[in-house]
Amino acid sequence: MPFVHVYYPKSQGEEKELQKVSEEIHKSLITYFNIPAEDYFQLFSPYDLGQFYYHFNYLLEHKAKRTDKMILVSITCAPGRTVQQKTGLYQAIADAFNEHFNIPIENIFITLNETHRENWSFGQGKAQMISIKEER
């Protein structure tokens, strides 16, 4: 049930590249969070240079630096994943952006926002995840 929102520089990414990155993020979620393949909800939002402000090397190792190609991946999901699942997911997503967008992994900023299942509606005015949780 993750919802993924990706903010990327407007100058980066054509539709074909965005689709490939979206697919790679989804594969990573399937692998590390064990989600069903049909659980696919992602939004890509471009931003203009000068609209995203950040420190060039905060918490980066080995004097690495961020560039003006900073990517923010915000994932909202239900709680319950281990630290190992989360860190594996972060690395897989960073690697996907590096491979398909040629963006250094230093430029990939990922946030994970956990929200309880009753806080989700997938349409029809229903909280579908409550009944799924009760069935388990």
N, CA and C of each residue as an Amber inpcrd file, in Angstrom:
protein
   408
   0.7840000  -1.2060000   0.0000000   0.0000000   0.0000000   0.0000000
   0.8250000   1.2690000   0.0000000   2.0970000   1.1940000  -0.3190000
   2.8600000   2.4410000  -0.3450000   2.3520000   3.4040000  -1.4140000
   2.3830000   4.6770000  -1.0660000   2.1780000   5.7370000  -2.0490000
   3.5100000   6.4520000  -2.1790000   4.0160000   6.5440000  -3.3980000
   5.3330000   7.1190000  -3.6550000   5.1650000   8.4410000  -4.3890000
   5.8240000   9.4740000  -3.8760000   5.8330000  10.7770000  -4.5340000
   7.2900000  11.1470000  -4.7760000   7.6330000  11.3510000  -6.0420000
   9.0040000  11.6540000  -6.4320000   9.0630000  13.0800000  -6.9680000
   9.9220000  13.8770000  -6.3660000  10.1790000  15.2400000  -6.8210000
  11.5390000  15.2340000  -7.5130000  11.5840000  15.7430000  -8.7300000
  12.8220000  15.6990000  -9.5040000  12.9880000  17.0050000 -10.2820000
  14.2350000  17.3750000 -10.6390000  14.4490000  18.6000000 -11.4080000
  13.7470000  18.5170000 -12.7620000  13.0690000  19.5890000 -13.1050000
  12.3250000  19.6270000 -14.3660000  13.2290000  19.3030000 -15.5570000
  14.4940000  19.6750000 -15.4580000  15.4320000  19.4430000 -16.5520000
  15.8300000  17.9690000 -16.6810000  15.4930000  17.1610000 -15.7130000
  15.8210000  15.7310000 -15.7170000  14.6100000  14.9210000 -16.1470000
  14.8640000  13.8640000 -16.8120000  13.8410000  12.8540000 -16.9870000
  12.8000000  13.0970000 -18.0510000  12.8780000  12.2840000 -19.0620000
  11.8110000  12.2210000 -20.0400000  10.8460000  11.1290000 -19.5900000
   9.6890000  11.0970000 -20.2110000   8.6440000  10.1580000 -19.7830000
   9.1420000   8.7150000 -19.7520000   9.9120000   8.3270000 -20.7580000
  10.4240000   6.9570000 -20.8260000  11.3410000   6.6600000 -19.6310000
  12.2020000   7.6190000 -19.2810000  13.0940000   7.4390000 -18.1300000
  12.3030000   7.3910000 -16.8280000  11.3130000   8.2770000 -16.7080000
  10.4910000   8.2940000 -15.4990000   9.7670000   6.9660000 -15.3240000
   9.2450000   6.4300000 -16.4090000   8.5570000   5.1400000 -16.3520000
   9.5040000   4.0500000 -15.8720000  10.7370000   4.0600000 -16.3740000
  11.7190000   3.0480000 -15.9670000  12.0490000   3.1900000 -14.4830000
  12.2670000   4.4110000 -14.0180000  12.5570000   4.6210000 -12.5970000
  11.3580000   4.1940000 -11.7520000  10.1520000   4.5310000 -12.1990000
   8.9420000   4.1220000 -11.4880000   8.8880000   2.6010000 -11.3540000
   9.1620000   1.9140000 -12.4350000   9.1610000   0.4500000 -12.4100000
  10.2150000  -0.0900000 -11.4470000  11.3950000   0.5340000 -11.4340000
  12.4700000   0.0830000 -10.5410000  12.1130000   0.3330000  -9.0770000
  11.5030000   1.4780000  -8.7930000  11.0500000   1.7460000  -7.4220000
  10.0250000   0.6910000  -7.0170000   9.1030000   0.3990000  -7.9180000
   8.0710000  -0.5950000  -7.6190000   8.6810000  -1.9790000  -7.3850000
   9.6380000  -2.3710000  -8.2220000  10.3200000  -3.6530000  -8.0180000
  10.9980000  -3.6850000  -6.6500000  11.6080000  -2.5720000  -6.2720000
  12.2780000  -2.4960000  -4.9670000  11.2750000  -2.6470000  -3.8320000
  10.1060000  -2.0300000  -3.9730000   9.0660000  -2.1660000  -2.9470000
   8.5620000  -3.6070000  -2.8620000   8.4110000  -4.2490000  -3.9960000
   7.9990000  -5.6560000  -4.0010000   9.0560000  -6.5090000  -3.2990000
  10.3150000  -6.2700000  -3.6300000  11.4090000  -7.0620000  -3.0640000
  11.5900000  -6.8300000  -1.5740000  11.6360000  -5.5690000  -1.1540000
  11.9990000  -5.2580000   0.2320000  10.8070000  -5.1130000   1.1760000
   9.6480000  -4.7020000   0.6500000   8.4700000  -4.5260000   1.5080000
   7.4200000  -5.6030000   1.2720000   7.6850000  -6.5110000   0.3470000
   6.7880000  -7.6360000   0.0660000   5.3640000  -7.1950000  -0.2740000
   5.2470000  -6.1610000  -1.0940000   3.9200000  -5.6920000  -1.4930000
   3.4450000  -6.4730000  -2.7160000   2.1320000  -6.5520000  -2.9410000
   1.6260000  -7.1900000  -4.1620000   1.9740000  -6.3380000  -5.3890000
   2.1660000  -6.9710000  -6.5220000   2.5130000  -6.2560000  -7.7550000
   1.4510000  -5.2240000  -8.1310000   0.1850000  -5.4820000  -7.7820000
  -0.9080000  -4.5720000  -8.1400000  -0.9390000  -3.3260000  -7.2550000
  -0.1990000  -3.3260000  -6.1780000  -0.1730000  -2.1990000  -5.2360000
   0.7880000  -1.1480000  -5.7810000   0.3140000  -0.3830000  -6.7500000
   1.1830000   0.4930000  -7.5420000   0.5680000   1.8810000  -7.6310000
   1.0580000   2.8020000  -6.7940000   0.5670000   4.1810000  -6.7650000
   1.7670000   5.1080000  -6.6380000   2.0720000   5.8410000  -7.7270000
   3.2270000   6.7330000  -7.7280000   2.8920000   8.0210000  -8.4690000
   3.4710000   9.1080000  -7.9850000   3.3010000  10.4200000  -8.6070000
   4.6750000  11.0510000  -8.7660000   4.9810000  11.5450000  -9.9610000
   6.2420000  12.2300000 -10.2270000   5.9530000  13.7140000 -10.4400000
   6.6460000  14.5550000  -9.6970000   6.4360000  16.0060000  -9.7680000
   7.7500000  16.7160000 -10.0660000   7.8300000  17.3890000 -11.2080000
   9.0510000  18.1390000 -11.5070000   9.0830000  19.4520000 -10.7340000
  10.2850000  19.9250000 -10.4560000  10.4430000  21.2370000  -9.8320000
  11.4920000  22.0300000 -10.6080000  11.3560000  23.3470000 -10.5830000
  12.3320000  24.2300000 -11.2180000  13.5410000  24.3930000 -10.3120000
  14.7090000  24.5640000 -10.9230000  15.8900000  24.8780000 -10.1270000
  15.5930000  26.1460000  -9.3400000  16.0430000  26.2050000  -8.1300000
  15.7530000  27.3490000  -7.2770000  14.5160000  27.1640000  -6.4260000
  13.8490000  26.0120000  -6.5440000  12.6700000  25.7310000  -5.7190000
  12.9440000  24.6900000  -4.6390000  14.1250000  24.1080000  -4.6380000
  14.4760000  23.0650000  -3.6740000  15.7670000  23.5020000  -2.9930000
  15.7150000  23.7190000  -1.6960000  16.8670000  24.2090000  -0.9450000
  17.3560000  23.1260000   0.0060000  18.6580000  22.9160000   0.0430000
  19.2430000  21.8650000   0.8720000  20.7250000  22.1380000   1.0690000
  21.3000000  21.5180000   2.0910000  22.7300000  21.6410000   2.3520000
  23.4890000  20.6920000   1.4290000  24.6360000  21.1050000   0.9470000
  25.3490000  20.3480000  -0.0700000  25.9890000  19.0440000   0.4200000
  26.2250000  18.9020000   1.7370000  26.8340000  17.6380000   2.1540000
  26.4090000  17.1510000   3.5400000  25.3110000  17.6370000   4.0670000
  24.8560000  17.2220000   5.3930000  24.6930000  15.7020000   5.4630000
  25.3850000  15.0680000   6.4140000  25.3630000  13.6340000   6.7170000
  25.9020000  12.7270000   5.6040000  26.5230000  13.2940000   4.5760000
  27.1420000  12.4670000   3.5400000  28.5420000  12.0640000   3.9860000
  28.9740000  10.9010000   3.5680000  30.2950000  10.3930000   3.9330000
  31.3360000  10.7560000   2.8860000  32.5880000  10.7390000   3.2890000
  33.7440000  10.8730000   2.4020000  33.7340000  12.1660000   1.5930000
  33.2970000  13.2350000   2.2040000  33.2790000  14.5600000   1.5610000
  32.4580000  14.5880000   0.2750000  31.5030000  13.6900000   0.1570000
  30.6070000  13.6880000  -1.0060000  29.7550000  14.9520000  -0.9830000
  29.2900000  15.3650000  -2.1660000  28.4760000  16.5790000  -2.2740000
  27.2600000  16.3250000  -3.1510000  26.1800000  16.9990000  -2.7980000
  24.9750000  16.9690000  -3.6290000  25.1280000  18.0120000  -4.7410000
  24.4370000  17.7760000  -5.8470000  24.4550000  18.7330000  -6.9500000
  23.0600000  19.3410000  -7.1110000  22.8530000  20.0560000  -8.1930000
  21.5400000  20.6560000  -8.4550000  20.5620000  19.6500000  -9.0660000
  20.9040000  18.3770000  -9.0370000  20.0110000  17.3220000  -9.5420000
  19.4310000  16.5140000  -8.3830000  19.0970000  17.1950000  -7.3070000
  18.5920000  16.5410000  -6.1010000  17.2090000  15.9310000  -6.3520000
  17.0190000  14.7010000  -5.8790000  15.7630000  13.9690000  -6.0100000
  15.2190000  13.7070000  -4.6110000  13.9370000  13.9470000  -4.4110000
  13.2840000  13.6030000  -3.1480000  12.2500000  12.5220000  -3.4380000
  12.3850000  11.3940000  -2.7640000  11.4290000  10.2970000  -2.8740000
  10.7320000  10.1910000  -1.5260000   9.4460000  10.4640000  -1.5090000
   8.6600000  10.4000000  -0.2810000   7.7220000   9.2010000  -0.3790000
   7.8640000   8.2860000   0.5710000   7.0680000   7.0610000   0.5570000
   6.1790000   7.0460000   1.7950000   4.8830000   6.9600000   1.5770000
   3.9340000   6.8080000   2.6740000   3.4670000   5.3590000   2.6600000
   3.5370000   4.7080000   3.8220000   3.1800000   3.2940000   3.8920000
   2.7150000   2.9390000   5.2960000   2.2310000   1.7340000   5.4430000
   1.8350000   1.2320000   6.7620000   3.0800000   0.8630000   7.5590000
   3.0030000   0.9280000   8.8750000   4.1420000   0.5180000   9.7020000
   4.3360000  -0.9960000   9.6650000   5.5070000  -1.4290000  10.1200000
   5.7230000  -2.8580000  10.2680000   6.9470000  -3.4110000   9.5720000
   7.7080000  -2.5850000   8.8640000   8.9120000  -3.0890000   8.1960000
  10.1070000  -2.9810000   9.1330000  11.0620000  -3.8720000   8.9340000
  12.2690000  -3.8680000   9.7530000  13.2510000  -2.8140000   9.2450000
  14.2380000  -2.5120000  10.0630000  15.2990000  -1.5870000   9.6510000
  16.0180000  -2.1480000   8.4260000  16.2430000  -3.4470000   8.3740000
  16.9160000  -4.0660000   7.2280000  16.0920000  -3.9100000   5.9510000
  14.7850000  -4.0660000   6.0450000  13.9320000  -3.8640000   4.8680000
  14.0210000  -2.4190000   4.3880000  13.9880000  -1.4930000   5.3170000
  14.0280000  -0.0730000   4.9610000  15.3620000   0.3070000   4.3320000
  16.4650000  -0.1040000   4.9420000  17.7710000   0.2730000   4.3930000
  18.0250000  -0.4060000   3.0510000  17.5520000  -1.6290000   2.8800000
  17.6600000  -2.2850000   1.5810000  16.8880000  -1.5360000   0.5140000
  15.6910000  -1.0780000   0.8740000  14.8700000  -0.2990000  -0.0530000
  15.5650000   1.0000000  -0.4370000  16.1070000   1.7170000   0.5470000
  16.7890000   2.9860000   0.2620000  17.9220000   2.7770000  -0.7450000
  18.7310000   1.7510000  -0.5160000  19.8660000   1.4980000  -1.4090000
  19.3900000   1.1290000  -2.8060000  18.3750000   0.2810000  -2.9000000
  17.8650000  -0.1420000  -4.2080000  17.3100000   1.0420000  -4.9990000
  16.5980000   1.9370000  -4.3320000  16.0480000   3.1150000  -5.0160000
  17.1720000   4.0410000  -5.4700000  18.1460000   4.2870000  -4.6040000
  19.2800000   5.1430000  -4.9840000  20.0130000   4.5510000  -6.1830000
  20.2280000   3.2490000  -6.1690000  20.9030000   2.5900000  -7.2860000
  20.0980000   2.7020000  -8.5770000  18.7690000   2.6000000  -8.4910000
  17.9240000   2.7140000  -9.6820000  18.0380000   4.1040000 -10.2980000
  18.0090000   5.1420000  -9.4740000  18.1610000   6.4980000 -10.0060000
  19.5420000   6.6910000 -10.6110000  20.5590000   6.1360000  -9.9850000
  21.9150000   6.2550000 -10.5110000  22.0220000   5.5720000 -11.8670000
  21.4600000   4.3920000 -11.9730000  21.5610000   3.6210000 -13.2100000
  20.7300000   4.2150000 -14.3450000  19.5020000   4.6250000 -14.0670000
  18.5960000   5.0280000 -15.1450000  18.5510000   6.5300000 -15.3930000
  18.9450000   7.3280000 -14.4180000  18.9650000   8.7870000 -14.5800000
  20.3850000   9.3220000 -14.5830000  21.3550000   8.4550000 -14.2770000
  22.7500000   8.8600000 -14.1460000  22.9120000   9.9540000 -13.0840000
  22.1790000   9.7980000 -11.9970000  22.2400000  10.7540000 -10.8920000
  23.0080000  10.1060000  -9.7530000  24.0080000  10.8010000  -9.2200000
  24.7800000  10.2280000  -8.1120000  23.8760000   9.8910000  -6.9260000
  24.2130000   8.8100000  -6.2260000  23.3910000   8.3940000  -5.0930000
  23.3740000   9.4420000  -3.9840000  24.3490000  10.3320000  -3.9690000
  24.3480000  11.4190000  -2.9840000  23.1570000  12.3550000  -3.1750000
  22.5940000  12.3650000  -4.3550000  21.4860000  13.2600000  -4.6840000
  20.1140000  12.6510000  -4.4220000  20.0640000  11.4370000  -3.8880000
  18.7870000  10.7670000  -3.6670000  18.4260000  10.8580000  -2.1890000
  17.4030000  11.6260000  -1.8950000  16.9350000  11.8520000  -0.5240000
  15.6060000  11.1230000  -0.3890000  15.5080000  10.2120000   0.5710000
  14.3120000   9.3750000   0.7110000  13.7200000   9.5590000   2.1000000
  12.4230000   9.7980000   2.1490000  11.7230000   9.8280000   3.4310000
  10.6740000   8.7230000   3.4270000  10.4960000   8.1370000   4.5920000
   9.5030000   7.0850000   4.7690000   8.5470000   7.5460000   5.8560000
   7.2860000   7.6880000   5.4960000   6.2580000   8.1530000   6.4240000
   5.2930000   7.0110000   6.6870000   5.2880000   6.5230000   7.9130000
   4.4200000   5.4040000   8.2500000   3.1140000   5.9150000   8.8480000
   2.0220000   5.4090000   8.3080000   0.7040000   5.7960000   8.7930000
  -0.1500000   4.5340000   8.9240000  -0.9590000   4.4840000   9.9350000
  -1.7500000   3.2850000  10.2120000  -2.7300000   2.9780000   9.0790000
  -3.0670000   1.7200000   8.9590000  -3.8990000   1.2340000   7.8560000
  -5.2750000   1.8940000   7.7920000  -5.8300000   2.2600000   8.9330000
  -7.1560000   2.8880000   8.9170000  -7.1210000   4.2910000   8.3140000
  -5.9330000   4.8210000   8.0510000  -5.7870000   6.1570000   7.4720000
  -5.7290000   6.1360000   5.9460000  -6.0580000   5.0170000   5.3370000
  -5.9960000   4.8750000   3.8880000  -7.3800000   4.5760000   3.3100000
  -7.6790000   5.2210000   2.1810000  -8.8320000   4.8480000   1.3760000
  -8.3550000   4.7540000  -0.0640000  -8.5910000   3.6340000  -0.6870000
  -8.1850000   3.4240000  -2.0690000  -9.3430000   3.6990000  -3.0330000
 -10.3350000   4.4230000  -2.5670000 -11.4840000   4.7650000  -3.3870000
 -12.7690000   4.2070000  -2.7990000 -13.8630000   4.6400000  -3.3450000
 -15.2100000   4.2130000  -2.9570000 -15.5650000   4.6080000  -1.5280000
 -14.8070000   5.5210000  -0.9370000 -15.1080000   5.9800000   0.4100000
 -14.9220000   4.9200000   1.4810000 -14.1090000   3.9220000   1.1990000
 -13.9130000   2.8140000   2.1390000 -12.4680000   2.7890000   2.6420000
 -12.2770000   2.2250000   3.8160000 -10.9430000   2.0020000   4.3770000
 -10.5990000   0.5290000   4.1550000 -10.2480000   0.1990000   2.9230000
 -10.0540000  -1.1910000   2.5240000  -9.0010000  -1.9300000   3.3520000
  -7.9810000  -1.2420000   3.8010000  -6.8940000  -1.9110000   4.5130000
  -7.3080000  -2.3950000   5.9000000  -8.3690000  -1.8360000   6.4650000
  -8.8370000  -2.3110000   7.7690000  -9.3560000  -3.7340000   7.6410000
 -10.1770000  -3.9860000   6.6330000 -10.7280000  -5.3350000   6.4760000
  -9.6440000  -6.3270000   6.0680000  -8.6640000  -5.9000000   5.2970000
  -7.5620000  -6.7920000   4.9220000  -6.7660000  -7.1710000   6.1600000
  -6.5120000  -6.2060000   7.0290000  -5.7680000  -6.4700000   8.2640000
  -6.5330000  -7.4490000   9.1460000  -7.8420000  -7.2880000   9.2260000
  -8.6570000  -8.1650000  10.0690000  -8.6930000  -9.5890000   9.5350000
  -8.5320000  -9.7490000   8.2060000  -8.5440000 -11.0770000   7.6020000
  -7.2650000 -11.8440000   7.9020000  -6.1780000 -11.1420000   8.2090000
  -4.8790000 -11.7920000   8.4340000  -4.8020000 -12.4660000   9.7550000
